[in-house]
Coordinates of C-alpha atoms in Angstrom, one line a residue:
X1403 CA -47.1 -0.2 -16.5
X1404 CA -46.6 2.0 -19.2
X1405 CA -46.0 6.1 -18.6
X1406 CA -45.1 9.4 -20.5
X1407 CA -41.7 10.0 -18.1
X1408 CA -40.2 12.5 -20.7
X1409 CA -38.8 15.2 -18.5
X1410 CA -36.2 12.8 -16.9
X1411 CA -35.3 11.6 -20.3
X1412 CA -34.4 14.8 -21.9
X1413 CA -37.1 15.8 -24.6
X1414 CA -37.8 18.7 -25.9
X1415 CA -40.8 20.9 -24.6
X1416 CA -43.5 20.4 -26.8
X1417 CA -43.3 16.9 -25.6
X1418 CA -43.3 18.0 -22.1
X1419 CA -46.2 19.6 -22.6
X1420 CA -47.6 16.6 -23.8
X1421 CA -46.5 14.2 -20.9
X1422 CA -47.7 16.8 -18.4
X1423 CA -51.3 16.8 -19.9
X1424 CA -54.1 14.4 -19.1
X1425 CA -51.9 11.6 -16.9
X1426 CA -54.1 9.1 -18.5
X1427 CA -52.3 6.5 -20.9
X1428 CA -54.1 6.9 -24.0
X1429 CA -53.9 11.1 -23.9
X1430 CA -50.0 10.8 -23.2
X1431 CA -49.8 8.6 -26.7
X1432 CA -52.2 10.6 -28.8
X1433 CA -50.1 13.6 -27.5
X1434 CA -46.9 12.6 -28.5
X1435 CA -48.4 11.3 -31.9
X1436 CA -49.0 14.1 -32.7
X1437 CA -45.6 15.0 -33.0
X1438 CA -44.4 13.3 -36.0
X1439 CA -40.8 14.5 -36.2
X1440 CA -40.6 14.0 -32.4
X1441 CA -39.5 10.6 -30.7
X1442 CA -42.4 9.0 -28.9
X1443 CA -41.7 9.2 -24.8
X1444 CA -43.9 6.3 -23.8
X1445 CA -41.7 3.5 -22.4
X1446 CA -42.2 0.8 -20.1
X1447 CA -41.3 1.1 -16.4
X1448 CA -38.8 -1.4 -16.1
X1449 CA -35.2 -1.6 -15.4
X1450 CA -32.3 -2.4 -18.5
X1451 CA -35.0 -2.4 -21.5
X1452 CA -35.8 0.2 -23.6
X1453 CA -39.0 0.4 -26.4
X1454 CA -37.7 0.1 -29.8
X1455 CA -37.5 4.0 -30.8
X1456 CA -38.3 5.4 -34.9
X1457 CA -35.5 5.5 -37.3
X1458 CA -36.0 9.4 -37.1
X1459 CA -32.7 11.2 -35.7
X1460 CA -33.9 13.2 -32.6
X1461 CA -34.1 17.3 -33.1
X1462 CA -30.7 19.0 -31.9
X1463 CA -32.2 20.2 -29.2
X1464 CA -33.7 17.3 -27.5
X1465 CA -29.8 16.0 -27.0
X1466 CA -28.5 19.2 -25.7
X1467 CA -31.3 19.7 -22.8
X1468 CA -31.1 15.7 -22.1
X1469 CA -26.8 16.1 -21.8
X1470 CA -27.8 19.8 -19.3
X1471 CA -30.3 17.1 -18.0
X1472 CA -27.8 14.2 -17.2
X1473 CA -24.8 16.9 -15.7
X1474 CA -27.3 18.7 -13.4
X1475 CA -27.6 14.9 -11.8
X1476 CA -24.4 14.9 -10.9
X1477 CA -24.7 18.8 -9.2
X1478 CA -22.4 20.1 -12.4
X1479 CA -19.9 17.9 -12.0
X1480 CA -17.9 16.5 -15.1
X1481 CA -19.6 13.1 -15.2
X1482 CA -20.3 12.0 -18.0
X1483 CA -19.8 8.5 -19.4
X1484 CA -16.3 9.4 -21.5
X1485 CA -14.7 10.4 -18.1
X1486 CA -15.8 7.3 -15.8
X1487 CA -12.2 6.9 -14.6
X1488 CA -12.7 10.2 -12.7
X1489 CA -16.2 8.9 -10.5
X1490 CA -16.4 9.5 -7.5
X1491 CA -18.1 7.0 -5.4
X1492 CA -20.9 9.3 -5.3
X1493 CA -21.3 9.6 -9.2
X1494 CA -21.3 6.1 -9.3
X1495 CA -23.6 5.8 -6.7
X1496 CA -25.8 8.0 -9.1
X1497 CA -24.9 5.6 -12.1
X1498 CA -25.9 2.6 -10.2
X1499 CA -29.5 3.9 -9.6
X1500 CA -29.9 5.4 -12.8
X1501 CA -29.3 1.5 -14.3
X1502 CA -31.8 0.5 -11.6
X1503 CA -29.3 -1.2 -9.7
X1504 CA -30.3 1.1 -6.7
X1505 CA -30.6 -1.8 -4.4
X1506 CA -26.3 -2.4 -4.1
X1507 CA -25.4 1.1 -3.7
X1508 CA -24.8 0.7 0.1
X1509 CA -22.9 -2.8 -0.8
X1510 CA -20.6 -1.3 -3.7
X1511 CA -20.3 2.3 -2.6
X1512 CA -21.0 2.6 0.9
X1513 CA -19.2 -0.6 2.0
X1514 CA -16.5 -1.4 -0.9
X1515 CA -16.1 2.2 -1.6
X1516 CA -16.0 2.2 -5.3
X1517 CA -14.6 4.7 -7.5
X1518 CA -14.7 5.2 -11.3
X1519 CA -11.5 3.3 -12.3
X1520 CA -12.4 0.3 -9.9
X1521 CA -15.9 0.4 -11.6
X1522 CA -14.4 -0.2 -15.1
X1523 CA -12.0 -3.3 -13.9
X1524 CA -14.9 -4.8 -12.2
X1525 CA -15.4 -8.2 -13.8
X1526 CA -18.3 -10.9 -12.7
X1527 CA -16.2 -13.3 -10.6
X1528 CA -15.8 -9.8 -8.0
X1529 CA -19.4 -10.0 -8.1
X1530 CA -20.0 -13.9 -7.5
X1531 CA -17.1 -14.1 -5.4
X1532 CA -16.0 -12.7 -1.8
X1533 CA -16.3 -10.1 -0.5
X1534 CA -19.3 -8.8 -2.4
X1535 CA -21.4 -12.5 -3.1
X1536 CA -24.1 -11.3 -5.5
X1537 CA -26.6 -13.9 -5.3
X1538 CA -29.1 -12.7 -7.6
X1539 CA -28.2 -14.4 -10.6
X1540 CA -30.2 -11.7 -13.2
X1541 CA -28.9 -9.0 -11.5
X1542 CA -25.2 -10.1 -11.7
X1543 CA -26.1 -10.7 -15.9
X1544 CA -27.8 -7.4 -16.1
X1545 CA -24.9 -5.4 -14.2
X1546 CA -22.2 -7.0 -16.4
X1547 CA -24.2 -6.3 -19.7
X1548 CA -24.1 -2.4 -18.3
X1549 CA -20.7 -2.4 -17.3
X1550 CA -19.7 -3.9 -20.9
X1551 CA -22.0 -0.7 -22.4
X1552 CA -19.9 1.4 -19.8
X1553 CA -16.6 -0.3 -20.9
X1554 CA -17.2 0.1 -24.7
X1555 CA -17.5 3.4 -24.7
X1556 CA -14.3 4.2 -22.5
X1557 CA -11.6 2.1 -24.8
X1558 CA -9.1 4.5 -24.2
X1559 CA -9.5 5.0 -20.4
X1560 CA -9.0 1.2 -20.2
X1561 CA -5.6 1.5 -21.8
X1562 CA -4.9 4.2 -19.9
X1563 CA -5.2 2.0 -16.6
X1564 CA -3.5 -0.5 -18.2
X1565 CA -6.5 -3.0 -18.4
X1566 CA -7.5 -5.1 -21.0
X1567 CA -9.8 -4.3 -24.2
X1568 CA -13.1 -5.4 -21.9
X1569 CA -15.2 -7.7 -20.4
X1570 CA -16.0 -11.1 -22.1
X1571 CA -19.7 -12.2 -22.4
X1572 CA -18.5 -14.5 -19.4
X1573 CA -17.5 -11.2 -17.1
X1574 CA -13.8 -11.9 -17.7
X1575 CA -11.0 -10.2 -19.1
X1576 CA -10.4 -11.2 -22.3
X1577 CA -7.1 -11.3 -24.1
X1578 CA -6.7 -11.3 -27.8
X1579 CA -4.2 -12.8 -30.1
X1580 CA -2.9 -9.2 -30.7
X1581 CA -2.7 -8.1 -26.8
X1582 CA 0.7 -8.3 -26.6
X1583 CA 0.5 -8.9 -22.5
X1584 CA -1.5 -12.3 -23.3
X1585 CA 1.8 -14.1 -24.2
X1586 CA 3.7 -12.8 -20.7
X1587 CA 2.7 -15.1 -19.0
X1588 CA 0.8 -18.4 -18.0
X1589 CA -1.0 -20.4 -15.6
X1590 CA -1.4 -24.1 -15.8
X1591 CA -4.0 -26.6 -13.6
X1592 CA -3.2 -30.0 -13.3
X1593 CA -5.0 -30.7 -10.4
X1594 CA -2.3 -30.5 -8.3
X1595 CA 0.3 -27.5 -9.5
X1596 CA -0.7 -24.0 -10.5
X1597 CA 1.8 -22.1 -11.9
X1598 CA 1.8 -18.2 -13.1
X1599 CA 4.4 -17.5 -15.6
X1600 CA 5.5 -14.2 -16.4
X1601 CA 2.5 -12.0 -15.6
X1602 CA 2.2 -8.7 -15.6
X1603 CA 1.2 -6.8 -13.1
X1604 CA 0.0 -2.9 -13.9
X1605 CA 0.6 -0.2 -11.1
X1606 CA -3.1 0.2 -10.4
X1607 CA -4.2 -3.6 -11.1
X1608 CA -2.6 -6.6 -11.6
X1609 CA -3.8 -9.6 -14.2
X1610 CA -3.4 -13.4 -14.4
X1611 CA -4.3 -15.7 -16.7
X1612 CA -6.5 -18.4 -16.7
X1613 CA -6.5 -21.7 -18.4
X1614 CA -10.0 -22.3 -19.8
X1615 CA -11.7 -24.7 -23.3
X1616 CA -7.7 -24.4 -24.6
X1617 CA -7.7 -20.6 -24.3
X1618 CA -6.1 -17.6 -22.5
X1619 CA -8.0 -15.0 -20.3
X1620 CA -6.8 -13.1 -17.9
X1621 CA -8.6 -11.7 -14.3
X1622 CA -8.3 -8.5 -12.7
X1623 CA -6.5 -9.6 -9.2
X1624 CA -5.5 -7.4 -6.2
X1625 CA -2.0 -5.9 -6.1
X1626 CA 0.5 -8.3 -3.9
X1627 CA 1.3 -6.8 -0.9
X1628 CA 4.7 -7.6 0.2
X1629 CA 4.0 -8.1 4.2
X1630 CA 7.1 -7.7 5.4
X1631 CA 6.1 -8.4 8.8
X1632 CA 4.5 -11.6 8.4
X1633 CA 7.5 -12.3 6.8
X1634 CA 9.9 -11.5 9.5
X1635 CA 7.6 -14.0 12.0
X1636 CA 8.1 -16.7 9.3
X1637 CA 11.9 -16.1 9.5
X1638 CA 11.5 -16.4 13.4
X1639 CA 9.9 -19.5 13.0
X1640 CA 12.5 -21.6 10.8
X1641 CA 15.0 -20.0 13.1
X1642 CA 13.2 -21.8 16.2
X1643 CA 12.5 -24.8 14.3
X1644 CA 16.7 -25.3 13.0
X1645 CA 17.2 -24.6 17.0
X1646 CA 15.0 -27.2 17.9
X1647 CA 15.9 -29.7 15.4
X1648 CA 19.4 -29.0 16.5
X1649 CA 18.7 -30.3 20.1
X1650 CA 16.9 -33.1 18.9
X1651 CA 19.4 -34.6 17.0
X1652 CA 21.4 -34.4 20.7
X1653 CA 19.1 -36.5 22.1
X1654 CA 18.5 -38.9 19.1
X1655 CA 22.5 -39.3 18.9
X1656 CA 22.2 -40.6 23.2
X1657 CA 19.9 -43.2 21.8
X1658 CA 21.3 -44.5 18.8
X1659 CA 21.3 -49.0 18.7
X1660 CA 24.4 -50.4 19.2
X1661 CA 25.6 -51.9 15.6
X1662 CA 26.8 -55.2 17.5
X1663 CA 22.8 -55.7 18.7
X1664 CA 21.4 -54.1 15.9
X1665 CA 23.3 -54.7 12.6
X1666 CA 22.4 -52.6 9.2
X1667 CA 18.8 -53.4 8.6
X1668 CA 18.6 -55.3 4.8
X1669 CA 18.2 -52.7 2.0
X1670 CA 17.9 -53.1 -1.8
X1671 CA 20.3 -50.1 -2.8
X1672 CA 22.3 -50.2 -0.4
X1673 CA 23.2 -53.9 -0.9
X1674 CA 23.5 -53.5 -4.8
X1675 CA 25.6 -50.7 -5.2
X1676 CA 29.1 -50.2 -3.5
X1677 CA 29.5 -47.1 -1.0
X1678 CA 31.6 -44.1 -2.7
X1679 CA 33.5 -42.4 0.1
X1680 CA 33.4 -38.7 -1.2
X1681 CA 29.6 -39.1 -3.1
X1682 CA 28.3 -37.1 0.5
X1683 CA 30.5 -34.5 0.0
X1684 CA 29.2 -33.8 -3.6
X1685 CA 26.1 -34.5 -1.9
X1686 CA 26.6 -31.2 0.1
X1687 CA 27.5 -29.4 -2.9
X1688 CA 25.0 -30.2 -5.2
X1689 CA 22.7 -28.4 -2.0
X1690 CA 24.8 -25.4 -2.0
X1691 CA 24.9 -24.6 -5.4
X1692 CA 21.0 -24.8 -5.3
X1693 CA 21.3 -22.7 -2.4
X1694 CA 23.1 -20.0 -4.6
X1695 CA 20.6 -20.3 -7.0
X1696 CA 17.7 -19.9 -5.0
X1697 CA 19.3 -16.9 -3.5
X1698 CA 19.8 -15.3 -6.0
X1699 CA 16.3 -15.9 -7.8
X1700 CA 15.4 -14.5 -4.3
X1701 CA 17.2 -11.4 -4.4
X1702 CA 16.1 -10.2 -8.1
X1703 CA 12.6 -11.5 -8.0
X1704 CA 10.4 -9.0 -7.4
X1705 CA 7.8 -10.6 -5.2
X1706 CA 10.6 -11.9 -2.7
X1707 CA 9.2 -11.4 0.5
X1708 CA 6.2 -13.6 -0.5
X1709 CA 8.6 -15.9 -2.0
X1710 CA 10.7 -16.0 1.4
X1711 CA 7.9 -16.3 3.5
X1712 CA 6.8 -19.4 1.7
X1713 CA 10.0 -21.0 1.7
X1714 CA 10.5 -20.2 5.2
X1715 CA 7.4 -21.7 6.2
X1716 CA 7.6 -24.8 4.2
X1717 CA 11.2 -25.4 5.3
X1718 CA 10.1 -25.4 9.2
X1719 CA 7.3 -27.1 8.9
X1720 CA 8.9 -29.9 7.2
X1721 CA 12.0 -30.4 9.5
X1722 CA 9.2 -29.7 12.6
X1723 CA 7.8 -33.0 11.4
X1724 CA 11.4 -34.0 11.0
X1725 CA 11.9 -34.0 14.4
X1726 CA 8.7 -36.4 15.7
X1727 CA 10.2 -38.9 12.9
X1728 CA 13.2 -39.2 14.0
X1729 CA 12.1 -38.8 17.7
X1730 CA 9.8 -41.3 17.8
X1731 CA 12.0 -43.8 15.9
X1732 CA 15.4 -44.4 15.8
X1733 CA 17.1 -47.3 13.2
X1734 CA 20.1 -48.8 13.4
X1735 CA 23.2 -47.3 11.4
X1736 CA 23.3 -48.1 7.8
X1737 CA 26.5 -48.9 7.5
X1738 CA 29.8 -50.4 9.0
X1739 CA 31.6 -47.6 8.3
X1740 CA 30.0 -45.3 10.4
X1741 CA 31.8 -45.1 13.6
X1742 CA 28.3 -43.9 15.5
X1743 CA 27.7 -45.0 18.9
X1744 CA 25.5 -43.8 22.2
X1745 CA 27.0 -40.6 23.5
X1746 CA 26.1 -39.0 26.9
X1747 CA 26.4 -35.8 28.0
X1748 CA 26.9 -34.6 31.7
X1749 CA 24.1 -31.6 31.9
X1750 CA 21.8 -29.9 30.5
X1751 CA 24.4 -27.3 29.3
X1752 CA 26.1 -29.6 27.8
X1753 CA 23.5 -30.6 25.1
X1754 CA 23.0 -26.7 24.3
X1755 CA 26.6 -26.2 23.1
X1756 CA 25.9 -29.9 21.4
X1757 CA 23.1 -28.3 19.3
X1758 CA 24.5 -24.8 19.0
X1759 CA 27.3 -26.3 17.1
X1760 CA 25.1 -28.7 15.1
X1761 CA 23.0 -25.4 14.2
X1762 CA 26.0 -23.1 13.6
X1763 CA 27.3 -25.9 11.0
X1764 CA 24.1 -26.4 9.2
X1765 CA 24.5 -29.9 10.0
X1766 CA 26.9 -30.7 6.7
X1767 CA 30.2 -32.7 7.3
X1768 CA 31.5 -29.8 5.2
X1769 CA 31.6 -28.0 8.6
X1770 CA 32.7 -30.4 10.3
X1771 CA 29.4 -31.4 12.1
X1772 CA 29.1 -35.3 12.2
X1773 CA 25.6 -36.5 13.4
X1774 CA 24.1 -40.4 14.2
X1775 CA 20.6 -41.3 14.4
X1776 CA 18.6 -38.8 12.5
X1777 CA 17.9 -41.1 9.8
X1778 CA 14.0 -41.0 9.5
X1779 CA 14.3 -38.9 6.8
X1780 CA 16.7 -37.4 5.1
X1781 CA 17.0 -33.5 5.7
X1782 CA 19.4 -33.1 2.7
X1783 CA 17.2 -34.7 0.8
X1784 CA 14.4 -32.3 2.0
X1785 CA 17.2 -29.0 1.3
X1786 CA 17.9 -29.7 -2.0
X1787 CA 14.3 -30.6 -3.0
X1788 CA 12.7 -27.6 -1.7
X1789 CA 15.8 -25.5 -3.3
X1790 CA 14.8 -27.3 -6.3
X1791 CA 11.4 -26.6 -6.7
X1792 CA 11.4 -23.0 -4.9
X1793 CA 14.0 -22.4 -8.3
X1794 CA 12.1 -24.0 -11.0
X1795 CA 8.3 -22.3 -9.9
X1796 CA 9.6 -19.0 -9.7
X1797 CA 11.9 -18.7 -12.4
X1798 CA 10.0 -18.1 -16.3
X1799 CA 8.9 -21.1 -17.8
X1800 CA 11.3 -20.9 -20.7
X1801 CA 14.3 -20.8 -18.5
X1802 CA 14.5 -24.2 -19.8
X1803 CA 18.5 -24.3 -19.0
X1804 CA 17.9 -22.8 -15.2
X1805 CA 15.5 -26.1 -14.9
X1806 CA 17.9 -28.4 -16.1
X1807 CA 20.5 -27.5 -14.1
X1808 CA 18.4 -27.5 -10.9
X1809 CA 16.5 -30.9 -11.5
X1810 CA 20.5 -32.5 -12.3
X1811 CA 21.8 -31.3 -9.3
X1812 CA 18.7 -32.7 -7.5
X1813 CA 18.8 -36.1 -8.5
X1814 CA 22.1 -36.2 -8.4
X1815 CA 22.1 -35.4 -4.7
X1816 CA 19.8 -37.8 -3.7
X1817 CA 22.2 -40.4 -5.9
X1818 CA 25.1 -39.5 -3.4
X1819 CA 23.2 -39.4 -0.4
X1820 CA 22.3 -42.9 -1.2
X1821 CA 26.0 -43.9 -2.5
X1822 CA 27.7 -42.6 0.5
X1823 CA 25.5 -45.3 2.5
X1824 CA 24.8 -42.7 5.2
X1825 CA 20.6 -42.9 4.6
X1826 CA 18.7 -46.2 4.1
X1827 CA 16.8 -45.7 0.9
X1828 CA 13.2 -45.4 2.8
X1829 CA 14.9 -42.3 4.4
X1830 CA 15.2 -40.5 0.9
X1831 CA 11.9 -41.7 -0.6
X1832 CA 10.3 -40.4 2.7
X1833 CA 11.9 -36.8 2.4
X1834 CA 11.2 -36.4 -1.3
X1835 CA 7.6 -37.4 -1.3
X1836 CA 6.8 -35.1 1.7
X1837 CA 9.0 -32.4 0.6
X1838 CA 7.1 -32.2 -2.9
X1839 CA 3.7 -33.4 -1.9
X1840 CA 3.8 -30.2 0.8
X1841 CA 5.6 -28.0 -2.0
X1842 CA 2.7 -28.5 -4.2
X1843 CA -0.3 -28.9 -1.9
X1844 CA 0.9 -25.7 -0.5
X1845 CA 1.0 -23.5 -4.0
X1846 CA -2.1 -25.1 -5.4
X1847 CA -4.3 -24.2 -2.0
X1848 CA -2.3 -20.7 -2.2
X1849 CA -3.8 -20.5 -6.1
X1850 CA -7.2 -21.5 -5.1
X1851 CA -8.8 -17.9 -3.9
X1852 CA -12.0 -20.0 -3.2
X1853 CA -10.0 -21.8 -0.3
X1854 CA -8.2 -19.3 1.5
X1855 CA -11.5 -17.5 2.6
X1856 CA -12.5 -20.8 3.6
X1857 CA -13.3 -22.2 7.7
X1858 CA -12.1 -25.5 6.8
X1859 CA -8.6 -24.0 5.9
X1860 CA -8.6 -21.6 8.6
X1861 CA -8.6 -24.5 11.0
X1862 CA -6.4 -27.4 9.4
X1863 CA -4.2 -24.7 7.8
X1864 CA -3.9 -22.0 10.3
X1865 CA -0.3 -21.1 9.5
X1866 CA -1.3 -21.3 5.6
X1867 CA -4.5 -19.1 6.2
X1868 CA -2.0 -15.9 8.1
X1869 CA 0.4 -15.9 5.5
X1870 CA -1.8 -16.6 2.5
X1871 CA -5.1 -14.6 2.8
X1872 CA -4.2 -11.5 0.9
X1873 CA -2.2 -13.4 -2.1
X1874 CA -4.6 -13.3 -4.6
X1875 CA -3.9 -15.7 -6.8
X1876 CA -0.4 -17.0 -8.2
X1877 CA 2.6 -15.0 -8.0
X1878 CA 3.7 -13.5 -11.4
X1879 CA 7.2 -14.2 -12.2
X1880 CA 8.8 -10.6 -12.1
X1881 CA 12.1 -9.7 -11.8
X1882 CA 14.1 -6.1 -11.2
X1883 CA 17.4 -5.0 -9.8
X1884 CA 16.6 -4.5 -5.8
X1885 CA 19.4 -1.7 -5.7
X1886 CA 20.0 1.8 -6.5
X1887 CA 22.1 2.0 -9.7
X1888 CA 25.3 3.4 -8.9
X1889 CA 25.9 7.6 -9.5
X1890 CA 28.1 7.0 -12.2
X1891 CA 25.7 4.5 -14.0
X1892 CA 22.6 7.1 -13.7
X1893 CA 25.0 10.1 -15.5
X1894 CA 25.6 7.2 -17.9
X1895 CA 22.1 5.5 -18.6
X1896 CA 19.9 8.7 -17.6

């Protein structure tokens, strides 16, 4: 229904004199044309349109009573639309019902308490998505068009947050050719790896990018919180699950076939190639110089308590089902040369100092640790693969050197393991499809925000559900020195 509602609007008084005559519809519009320098006042009740207005620029005054107009709703407060990175949740409240969105104040402001600066970075997958879940699909498509209003005319706040230059007609961040931030970084879907590369991550907000029709956009996501105490329990828990491994590997060695029942079962490698005596040895080193790698990608990445958690978890998890492999099943020795037969101990005790020195040495003959019957599967293999791939996701895609390096010294390690005859080739196949079907199945779930919020995870992936549900998104590849620079170097640098 159409009605004269020119006070709330701003206009000067002779209209208001006008819209407070006769109430009746026809006086109102043969009030205000009367008026013909004046702007007619008559607009339609509804919320987001406005009645195409004359060309004729509005008297001086109208604008300064319907700017006294607008402060006095936010009880003198400085509120107006150039300064929306100063709202309150209150003022925004106000702004909310003044678009006619009145209806998700208690959702957005009340609930989700937000402010000015979180108003300008919200984008339309924070309304589709959890924890808001708009469902109304006209009200999510009006809301956007006012945020983009909202967003145009505060360019320079945007900067100043360090957000993009707005909202695409899709409710994303869009990224220009010329945004110099666009070409930090990357994120790849192949359906079974997601990858961030080189993001960056603002103090207040943090954006990734998106892979979608060929081009870059990039999302507002939640800062990374570090959790160093979910970290600490994932430490714990490889810890416990080395320990255990340890002892297992006792009680695998007691049972181990004798070679004179059980000769080496038939095996295409190792029947074709001829065993090298030190290739094990290399074997072991190829691991450890991944293992310096990945410590020290760990150490100057920024994100590495995430990064540690992960690997921590993966690593248990993988030698936890280690364990029930080689438990349940126990081959004969691969080779002659093995001196491996069934050893007993006395007590109880006796197996404890057994796996305490199997755990102390890591289990590498570069210790001096010498194990039989944990062949179903190879935990080298599943070391240097892990190392591997921990190195080559959270290192920057045009490392390309770093990559090279780290893939050699795989594949050359799982060459020696084999060479040395001290794995059947089933072993090694066995550890390097689990190790990098977990690896990936792991990240790509841990990219997919959609999932972790999900029951279904929550119950087949309880382990991947605590560590994982406040990482949105990938983990931008960030690196910084994790110490103090020296007194010397600060008088230096500044």
């Amino acid at each position: 229904m159409l009605y004269p509602d020119v006070a709330s609007r701003g206009q000067c008084a002779s209209e208001r004199r006008c819209a407070s005559s006769p109430p009746a519809l026809l006086s109102g519009v043969i009030c205000c044309l009367s008026l013909p320098v004046r702007r007619c006042s008559v607009v339609p009740k509804h919320v987001g349109h406005e009645i195409p207005q004359r060309d004729e620029p509005p008297a001086p005054g109208a604008l300064t009573h319907g700017k006294r107009h607008y402060d006095r709703r936010f009880n003198g407060m400085a509120a107006s639309e150039d300064v929306v990175s100063s709202w309150s949740c209150k003022q925004v409240a106000l702004w909310l019902r003044d678009e006619g969105f009145g209806e998700y104040v208690e959702l957005l402001c009340d609930q989700h308490r937000l402010d000015g600066p979180s108003l300008l970075a919200l984008t339309e997958a924070d309304l589709r998505g959890p924890p808001l879940g708009l469902c109304v699909l006209g009200d999510i498509k009006r809301l956007i068009i006012a945020l983009c209003r909202l967003q145009r005319r505060n360019q320079a706040r945007l900067e100043e947050l360090g957000l993009p230059a707005g909202l695409s007609p899709g409710g994303e961040w869009s990224c220009g050719a010329a945004d110099p931030r666009c070409n930090g970084g990357e994120r790849s879907s192949n359906g079974s790896e997601l990858r961030l590369r080189n993001g960056d991550r603002s103090a207040y907000d943090s954006v990734c990018h998106s892979h979608s029709n060929g081009r870059y956009r990039q999302q507002v996501s939640g800062r990374l919180d570090p959790e160093v105490w979910k970290t600490i329990i994932s430490s714990i828990y490889v810890f416990f699950v080395f320990g255990f491994t340890s002892f297992v590997m006792v009680i695998v060695h007691e049972r181990v076939p004798d070679m004179r029942t059980y000769p080496p079962l038939p095996d295409i490698f190792l029947d074709s190639v001829p065993r090298i005596p030190w290739a094990f040895a290399m074997a072991e080193a190829c691991g450890l110089i991944l293992c310096y790698m990945g410590l020290l990608v760990l150490l100057l990445h920024k994100h590495r308590s995430i990064i540690f958690r992960r690997l921590c978890s993966l690593m248990g998890t993988v030698f936890l089902l280690r364990c029930c492999t080689m438990f349940v099943t126990s081959l004969s020795v691969p080779g002659q040369h093995l001196k491996c037969a069934s050893k007993t101990y006395e007590d109880f005790w006796g197996k404890i100092q057994r796996a305490l020195l199997i755990w102390s040495g890591g289990g590498m003959t570069l210790t001096g640790v010498q194990t039989c019957g944990d062949y179903m599967f190879s935990g080298h293999t599943v070391v240097i693969t892990l190392l591997n791939f921990f190195v080559t996701e959270y290192t920057p895609r045009t490392w390309n050197l770093i990559h090279t390096i780290s893939w050699v010294l795989n594949l050359f390690g799982i060459f020696f393991i084999l060479a040395a005859h001290e794995h059947y080739s089933i072993d090694v196949f066995i550890a390097f499809y689990i190790t990098t079907r977990l690896f990936l199945y792991y990240h790509t779930l841990a990219n997919t925000r959609a999932f972790q919020q999900s029951r279904r995870a929550r119950i087949w992936f309880p382990m991947f559900s605590f560590f994982e549900c406040n990482v949105n998104g990938p983990v931008p590849n960030q690196y910084h020195w994790p110490f103090n620079r020296p007194a010397f170097m600060r008088t230096l640098v500044g």
